[in-house]
Amino acid sequence: MSIGELLAATVPMVRTLNLEYLETTPEKAVLALPDQSEYRNHVGGPHAGAMFTLGESASGAIVLAAFGDQLSRAVPLPVTAEIAFKKIALGPVTATATLGRPVAEVVAELDAGNRPEFPVSVAIRREDGAVTGEMTVIWTLRPNS
């Protein structure tokens, strides 16, 4: 089962918004939010909550791709999230997530008995490539007790 299939099966909001997993690797995750009238805002674009969910879901996908081999000893959890809306988004949008720290560095912190935190940056784009939003989600790997 791919990460996208796993998240679609276990996270109801992913199915609700019909998020599409276009690419999911430890280096980059790209998700799409189709243009759906029931999730539009007052200006006809995707609602801010839908774009937040898209961005957070992209950040979660890259975390699972990068740290899936650590799940037997730690649970990935978002700590904080911040989003900035830069331009009006209309039509379908994509979110591209990238890790802000090297995987090996985060795992070394976990190996040392610490609870590492690391940022994931997300760019949300319209079909024309314009960045409509930027998001940072700080994640942690909480060691299992």
PDB file of C-alpha atoms in Angstrom, residues 8 14 21 25 27 33 41 55 61 69 73 77-78 92 102 108 128-129 131 139 141 145:
ATOM      1  CA  ALA A   8      -6.675   7.912   2.305  1.00  0.00           C
ATOM      2  CA  VAL A  14      -8.225  13.077   3.023  1.00  0.00           C
ATOM      3  CA  TYR A  21      -1.162  12.042  -3.885  1.00  0.00           C
ATOM      4  CA  THR A  25       9.237  10.492  -1.443  1.00  0.00           C
ATOM      5  CA  GLU A  27      12.665  14.379  -0.546  1.00  0.00           C
ATOM      6  CA  LEU A  33      -6.808  19.509  -4.166  1.00  0.00           C
ATOM      7  CA  ASN A  41     -14.859  30.250  -0.300  1.00  0.00           C
ATOM      8  CA  GLY A  55      -0.730  21.573   3.166  1.00  0.00           C
ATOM      9  CA  ALA A  61       3.062  12.453   3.656  1.00  0.00           C
ATOM     10  CA  ASP A  69      11.081   3.071   9.133  1.00  0.00           C
ATOM     11  CA  ARG A  73       9.801   3.224  18.041  1.00  0.00           C
ATOM     12  CA  LEU A  77       3.042  14.230  15.431  1.00  0.00           C
ATOM     13  CA  PRO A  78       2.589  17.812  14.258  1.00  0.00           C
ATOM     14  CA  PRO A  92      -7.262  23.203  -8.454  1.00  0.00           C
ATOM     15  CA  PRO A 102      18.304  16.015   6.976  1.00  0.00           C
ATOM     16  CA  ALA A 108      20.485  10.651  15.240  1.00  0.00           C
ATOM     17  CA  ASP A 128      -0.327  28.643 -13.433  1.00  0.00           C
ATOM     18  CA  GLY A 129       2.458  27.980 -10.900  1.00  0.00           C
ATOM     19  CA  VAL A 131       2.401  30.459  -5.057  1.00  0.00           C
ATOM     20  CA  TRP A 139       6.788  17.899  13.440  1.00  0.00           C
ATOM     21  CA  LEU A 141       8.984  12.046  16.522  1.00  0.00           C
ATOM     22  CA  SER A 145       7.086   4.494  25.943  1.00  0.00           C
TER      23      SER A 145
END
